[in-house]
Short mmCIF file of C-alpha atoms in Angstrom, two decimals:
data_model
loop_
_atom_site.label_atom_id
_atom_site.label_comp_id
_atom_site.label_asym_id
_atom_site.label_seq_id
_atom_site.Cartn_x
_atom_site.Cartn_y
_atom_site.Cartn_z
CA MET A 1 -166.24 -87.42 39.61
CA VAL A 2 -166.08 -88.33 36.04
CA LYS A 3 -168.25 -84.73 35.39
CA THR A 4 -166.03 -82.61 37.16
CA SER A 5 -162.93 -84.32 34.94
CA PHE A 6 -164.38 -83.82 31.94
CA ILE A 7 -165.49 -80.07 32.53
CA SER A 8 -161.90 -79.28 33.46
CA ILE A 9 -160.52 -80.65 30.10
CA ILE A 10 -162.45 -78.95 28.26
CA SER A 11 -161.74 -75.22 30.12
CA GLN A 12 -158.43 -76.60 29.51
CA GLU A 13 -158.86 -76.93 25.92
CA GLU A 14 -160.66 -73.93 25.48
CA ASN A 15 -158.13 -71.81 27.06
CA ASN A 16 -154.73 -72.17 24.82
CA GLU A 17 -153.58 -68.75 26.12
CA ASN A 18 -150.79 -68.71 29.24
CA ARG A 19 -152.70 -67.07 32.06
CA GLY A 20 -149.86 -66.88 34.26
CA SER A 21 -148.04 -64.66 32.07
CA VAL A 22 -147.03 -60.93 32.45
CA GLU A 23 -148.38 -60.29 28.90
CA PHE A 24 -151.62 -61.88 29.87
CA GLN A 25 -152.46 -59.70 32.97
CA VAL A 26 -151.30 -56.45 31.51
CA VAL A 27 -153.98 -57.21 29.22
CA SER A 28 -156.86 -58.52 31.86
CA PHE A 29 -156.03 -55.50 34.57
CA THR A 30 -156.76 -53.27 31.47
CA ASN A 31 -159.84 -54.95 30.43
CA LYS A 32 -160.67 -54.68 34.08
CA ILE A 33 -159.77 -50.71 34.15
CA GLN A 34 -161.86 -50.33 31.20
CA ARG A 35 -164.61 -51.88 33.14
CA LEU A 36 -164.33 -49.84 36.60
CA THR A 37 -163.91 -46.23 34.71
CA SER A 38 -167.32 -46.94 32.96
CA HIS A 39 -169.48 -48.31 35.78
CA PHE A 40 -167.91 -45.34 37.36
CA GLN A 41 -169.54 -43.02 34.70
CA LEU A 42 -173.01 -44.06 36.86
CA HIS A 43 -171.85 -44.88 39.95
CA LYS A 44 -169.58 -41.54 41.03
CA LYS A 45 -169.72 -42.38 44.89
CA ASP A 46 -168.76 -45.31 44.61
CA TYR A 47 -165.36 -45.42 46.76
CA LEU A 48 -164.85 -49.17 47.52
CA SER A 49 -164.47 -50.02 43.61
CA GLN A 50 -162.19 -46.80 43.41
CA ARG A 51 -160.15 -47.95 45.95
CA GLY A 52 -159.81 -51.42 44.22
CA LEU A 53 -159.44 -49.53 40.94
CA LEU A 54 -155.91 -47.74 42.15
CA LYS A 55 -154.45 -51.14 43.33
CA ILE A 56 -155.20 -52.57 39.64
CA LEU A 57 -153.52 -49.61 38.55
CA GLY A 58 -150.42 -50.22 40.59
CA LYS A 59 -150.64 -53.68 40.07
CA ARG A 60 -150.54 -53.20 36.01
CA GLN A 61 -147.54 -50.32 36.61
CA ARG A 62 -145.48 -52.73 38.38
CA LEU A 63 -145.91 -55.42 35.76
CA LEU A 64 -145.02 -53.28 32.99
CA THR A 65 -142.03 -51.76 34.32
CA TYR A 66 -140.82 -55.53 34.74
CA LEU A 67 -141.80 -56.34 31.05
CA SER A 68 -140.19 -53.88 30.06
CA LYS A 69 -137.36 -54.97 32.26
CA LYS A 70 -137.38 -58.72 30.68
CA THR A 71 -138.02 -57.60 27.14
CA ARG A 72 -135.70 -54.71 27.07
CA VAL A 73 -138.61 -52.60 25.44
CA ASP A 74 -138.90 -48.75 26.81
CA TYR A 75 -141.83 -48.28 29.32
CA LYS A 76 -142.85 -45.55 27.30
CA GLU A 77 -143.50 -47.43 24.26
CA LEU A 78 -145.02 -50.40 26.40
CA LYS A 79 -148.15 -47.99 27.45
CA GLU A 80 -148.35 -45.90 24.06
CA LEU A 81 -148.85 -49.56 22.85
CA ILE A 82 -151.49 -50.02 25.93
CA ASP A 83 -152.86 -46.26 25.14
CA GLN A 84 -153.51 -47.22 20.90
CA LEU A 85 -155.02 -50.32 21.83
CA GLU A 86 -157.72 -48.86 23.99
CA ASN A 87 -158.67 -46.48 22.30
CA LYS A 88 -158.70 -48.71 18.71
CA LYS A 89 -161.44 -51.39 20.66
CA THR A 90 -163.46 -51.67 23.26
CA ARG A 91 -161.56 -54.58 25.14
CA VAL A 92 -157.69 -55.92 24.37
CA ASP A 93 -156.79 -58.58 22.65
CA TYR A 94 -154.05 -60.59 24.44
CA LYS A 95 -152.94 -62.02 21.54
CA GLU A 96 -152.67 -59.16 19.49
CA PHE A 97 -150.92 -57.29 23.14
CA LYS A 98 -148.15 -60.32 22.68
CA GLU A 99 -147.32 -59.68 18.19
CA LEU A 100 -147.21 -56.14 19.28
CA ILE A 101 -144.75 -56.99 22.00
CA ASP A 102 -143.03 -58.79 19.97
CA GLN A 103 -142.32 -56.54 17.63
CA LEU A 104 -141.20 -53.69 19.32
CA GLU A 105 -138.28 -56.40 21.16
CA LYS A 106 -137.34 -57.50 17.78
CA LYS A 107 -136.63 -53.27 16.73
CA THR A 108 -134.85 -52.58 20.17
CA ARG A 109 -132.79 -55.88 18.95
#
């Protein structure tokens, strides 16, 4: 009993970012998409994973449209931002993505 509560306290302290936020979900879906595309270079006939990739792409697209309505930033600008982050790094960082969205939101106001 004590062990499980200790582990949960540690995990809560390590993860300060809001995992339920739209920005975090977009970043995590983007990282999953990058992993799956590298997986498909080796396993071209993995059709079950291709179906999962299509589902993740749809979820990310819906979240991006919601985020563009919520922050009043154009959808194309958000998509370009994600493309820039994907090209720059192997993994997209949540904090960097959140800061860039805040900057875009300030420009549109």
